[in-house]
Every structure is written in C-alpha cells, then in structure tokens.
Amino acid sequence: VPPVSFESVVSGVMAFSQKREADFLKLWVEKRKFRIGDSISYNFLSERDCHLIILDMTTDGKLIQIFPNRFNSDPLVRAYRIYKILDESMDIELKVTGPSGTERILALASESPFDLFPAQFGEEQPFFMVKREEQGLLEQISRNIQSAKNLSLFQKQITYSIISESKTSD
C-alpha cells in the first residue's frame, strides 16, 4: 500500500464533503483579498444546531483546523449565534502569512459528532495544523475520513486571495 500523501488527504476531505451544500451555514472573512501581514478573522453562523469542523487549506501546503480550537474546543455550534475566530477573549492575533495565491476555507457540518484530526490543543498550539511531512498524522486523518464517510455531512466553502505585496506602514 503506498503511503498516504498530503494531497490524498486534502482530496479525500474535499471528495467526501461534496455531498450536500450547507445552506443553513454562513461562513465569511472580512474581505476577499488580503495582503501578507494583514489581520484576519473567520466568522460563521448556523441556522440550526450542528457539529462543525472548519479547515483552512493554505497556500503554503498546510491543513489547519480553525474550529474547534483551544478557545472553542466543543464542535457543537448553537443555532443563530455568530462565532468569530478570533474574538476579544482570544489572546492572539491572526496575520496572513502567504505565500500569495488562493486559500480555501472548508466547513464540514453534521447532526452527529465527528472528528478528522486527533486534536490535542495546548497553550502553545491554538489551532491544529497538519504539514506535508507528518506521515503518521496523515494516515490517522485518512482513517478518520473513512470512518466519517457514512455520516450525513454538509459542506460550505469560501476562498480568499492573498496578494504578494506586504502591508506597508505610513
């Protein structure tokens, strides 16, 4: 059996989540184009209670679980509550790092609890991140994708652009 690749994990996540559009879920960032160094936050609102995982497929080849995270460790999302990552209670600031290109945000929702990453959040790691070279982790995620295939999943995707000019100060 060939080793699981980063690309196969990303395509596996995309394939099994393409089943149904999450029309009940709103997902947004502040703008469609960001410069490297700009601050960013992710926002979402569901019209019904659901279990949710939000992933960022970055331009530099990482897969980052934005929600749940160490600040919001429960994947259960309550209906008609606006969630913001990062909000005032979080002690970090998110900055766009690049490189330039298009980043894809993918939200996966289900009525039942599910998991993709074997997430362990600590003080030093507010979000769970997978890099290309983490073979054991990629294999675990691939197994989790296989187990989640029988769930009734919904998905919502958005993209935004990162442009190469860095933010300048006056």
PDB file of C-alpha atoms in Angstrom, residues 75-170:
ATOM      1  CA  PRO A  75     -17.525  21.189  17.954  1.00  0.00           C
ATOM      2  CA  LEU A  76     -21.210  21.808  18.790  1.00  0.00           C
ATOM      3  CA  VAL A  77     -22.421  25.058  17.256  1.00  0.00           C
ATOM      4  CA  ARG A  78     -25.627  26.645  18.526  1.00  0.00           C
ATOM      5  CA  ALA A  79     -28.197  27.982  16.079  1.00  0.00           C
ATOM      6  CA  TYR A  80     -28.293  31.735  15.387  1.00  0.00           C
ATOM      7  CA  ARG A  81     -25.160  32.529  17.363  1.00  0.00           C
ATOM      8  CA  ILE A  82     -22.399  34.374  15.479  1.00  0.00           C
ATOM      9  CA  TYR A  83     -18.990  32.841  16.108  1.00  0.00           C
ATOM     10  CA  LYS A  84     -15.809  34.777  15.417  1.00  0.00           C
ATOM     11  CA  ILE A  85     -12.290  33.418  15.389  1.00  0.00           C
ATOM     12  CA  LEU A  86     -10.559  35.487  16.743  1.00  0.00           C
ATOM     13  CA  ASP A  87     -12.753  37.334  19.194  1.00  0.00           C
ATOM     14  CA  GLU A  88     -11.967  39.641  22.123  1.00  0.00           C
ATOM     15  CA  SER A  89     -11.458  36.725  24.550  1.00  0.00           C
ATOM     16  CA  MET A  90      -8.662  35.167  22.491  1.00  0.00           C
ATOM     17  CA  ASP A  91      -5.161  36.259  23.381  1.00  0.00           C
ATOM     18  CA  ILE A  92      -3.603  36.052  19.896  1.00  0.00           C
ATOM     19  CA  GLU A  93      -3.833  37.881  16.585  1.00  0.00           C
ATOM     20  CA  LEU A  94      -4.032  36.081  13.255  1.00  0.00           C
ATOM     21  CA  LYS A  95      -1.978  37.539  10.418  1.00  0.00           C
ATOM     22  CA  VAL A  96      -1.994  36.494   6.774  1.00  0.00           C
ATOM     23  CA  THR A  97       1.369  34.901   6.006  1.00  0.00           C
ATOM     24  CA  GLY A  98       1.137  33.754   2.410  1.00  0.00           C
ATOM     25  CA  PRO A  99       2.610  32.977   0.007  1.00  0.00           C
ATOM     26  CA  SER A 100       0.333  34.643  -2.494  1.00  0.00           C
ATOM     27  CA  GLY A 101      -2.446  32.597  -4.023  1.00  0.00           C
ATOM     28  CA  THR A 102      -5.921  31.397  -3.109  1.00  0.00           C
ATOM     29  CA  GLU A 103      -6.738  29.933   0.293  1.00  0.00           C
ATOM     30  CA  ARG A 104      -9.752  27.664   0.679  1.00  0.00           C
ATOM     31  CA  ILE A 105     -11.831  27.500   3.844  1.00  0.00           C
ATOM     32  CA  LEU A 106     -13.974  24.390   4.170  1.00  0.00           C
ATOM     33  CA  ALA A 107     -16.668  23.935   6.809  1.00  0.00           C
ATOM     34  CA  LEU A 108     -17.994  20.421   7.439  1.00  0.00           C
ATOM     35  CA  ALA A 109     -21.243  20.108   9.380  1.00  0.00           C
ATOM     36  CA  SER A 110     -23.202  17.148  10.720  1.00  0.00           C
ATOM     37  CA  GLU A 111     -26.027  16.453  13.143  1.00  0.00           C
ATOM     38  CA  SER A 112     -23.751  13.827  14.744  1.00  0.00           C
ATOM     39  CA  PRO A 113     -20.340  14.380  16.328  1.00  0.00           C
ATOM     40  CA  PHE A 114     -17.378  13.505  14.096  1.00  0.00           C
ATOM     41  CA  ASP A 115     -13.642  14.070  14.086  1.00  0.00           C
ATOM     42  CA  LEU A 116     -10.968  14.353  11.416  1.00  0.00           C
ATOM     43  CA  PHE A 117      -7.868  15.322  13.361  1.00  0.00           C
ATOM     44  CA  PRO A 118      -6.708  13.599  16.528  1.00  0.00           C
ATOM     45  CA  ALA A 119      -6.636  17.107  18.016  1.00  0.00           C
ATOM     46  CA  GLN A 120      -4.719  17.899  21.162  1.00  0.00           C
ATOM     47  CA  PHE A 121      -4.851  21.614  21.888  1.00  0.00           C
ATOM     48  CA  GLY A 122      -2.373  23.218  24.223  1.00  0.00           C
ATOM     49  CA  GLU A 123      -1.407  26.722  25.207  1.00  0.00           C
ATOM     50  CA  GLU A 124       1.286  26.821  22.540  1.00  0.00           C
ATOM     51  CA  GLN A 125      -0.968  25.429  19.794  1.00  0.00           C
ATOM     52  CA  PRO A 126      -4.257  27.302  19.436  1.00  0.00           C
ATOM     53  CA  PHE A 127      -5.120  25.547  16.162  1.00  0.00           C
ATOM     54  CA  PHE A 128      -4.418  22.040  14.978  1.00  0.00           C
ATOM     55  CA  MET A 129      -2.105  22.000  11.940  1.00  0.00           C
ATOM     56  CA  VAL A 130      -1.008  19.229   9.600  1.00  0.00           C
ATOM     57  CA  LYS A 131       2.110  19.569   7.470  1.00  0.00           C
ATOM     58  CA  ARG A 132       3.013  17.511   4.400  1.00  0.00           C
ATOM     59  CA  GLU A 133       5.780  15.591   6.147  1.00  0.00           C
ATOM     60  CA  GLU A 134       3.711  14.294   9.103  1.00  0.00           C
ATOM     61  CA  GLN A 135       3.082  10.797   7.717  1.00  0.00           C
ATOM     62  CA  GLY A 136       1.602   9.230  10.862  1.00  0.00           C
ATOM     63  CA  LEU A 137      -0.829  12.088  11.270  1.00  0.00           C
ATOM     64  CA  LEU A 138      -1.836  11.923   7.599  1.00  0.00           C
ATOM     65  CA  GLU A 139      -2.584   8.212   7.972  1.00  0.00           C
ATOM     66  CA  GLN A 140      -4.742   8.854  11.070  1.00  0.00           C
ATOM     67  CA  ILE A 141      -6.694  11.584   9.259  1.00  0.00           C
ATOM     68  CA  SER A 142      -7.183   9.264   6.280  1.00  0.00           C
ATOM     69  CA  ARG A 143      -8.662   6.612   8.619  1.00  0.00           C
ATOM     70  CA  ASN A 144     -10.917   9.266  10.208  1.00  0.00           C
ATOM     71  CA  ILE A 145     -12.132  10.294   6.741  1.00  0.00           C
ATOM     72  CA  GLN A 146     -13.011   6.662   6.006  1.00  0.00           C
ATOM     73  CA  SER A 147     -14.992   6.397   9.280  1.00  0.00           C
ATOM     74  CA  ALA A 148     -16.858   9.653   8.610  1.00  0.00           C
ATOM     75  CA  LYS A 149     -17.964   8.619   5.104  1.00  0.00           C
ATOM     76  CA  ASN A 150     -21.165   7.073   6.475  1.00  0.00           C
ATOM     77  CA  LEU A 151     -22.224  10.271   8.237  1.00  0.00           C
ATOM     78  CA  SER A 152     -24.658  12.711   6.763  1.00  0.00           C
ATOM     79  CA  LEU A 153     -22.250  15.592   6.131  1.00  0.00           C
ATOM     80  CA  PHE A 154     -22.867  19.045   4.719  1.00  0.00           C
ATOM     81  CA  GLN A 155     -20.181  21.409   3.475  1.00  0.00           C
ATOM     82  CA  LYS A 156     -19.666  25.099   2.814  1.00  0.00           C
ATOM     83  CA  GLN A 157     -16.606  26.540   1.092  1.00  0.00           C
ATOM     84  CA  ILE A 158     -15.234  30.015   0.640  1.00  0.00           C
ATOM     85  CA  THR A 159     -11.990  31.252  -0.830  1.00  0.00           C
ATOM     86  CA  TYR A 160      -9.977  34.421  -0.496  1.00  0.00           C
ATOM     87  CA  SER A 161      -6.865  35.725  -2.232  1.00  0.00           C
ATOM     88  CA  ILE A 162      -3.509  36.594  -0.751  1.00  0.00           C
ATOM     89  CA  ILE A 163      -1.586  39.158  -2.755  1.00  0.00           C
ATOM     90  CA  SER A 164       2.168  39.311  -2.556  1.00  0.00           C
ATOM     91  CA  GLU A 165       2.762  42.919  -1.544  1.00  0.00           C
ATOM     92  CA  SER A 166       3.326  43.078   2.168  1.00  0.00           C
ATOM     93  CA  LYS A 167       1.407  45.542   4.292  1.00  0.00           C
ATOM     94  CA  THR A 168       3.202  48.870   4.495  1.00  0.00           C
ATOM     95  CA  SER A 169       3.063  51.291   7.371  1.00  0.00           C
ATOM     96  CA  ASP A 170       2.857  55.045   6.868  1.00  0.00           C
TER      97      ASP A 170
END
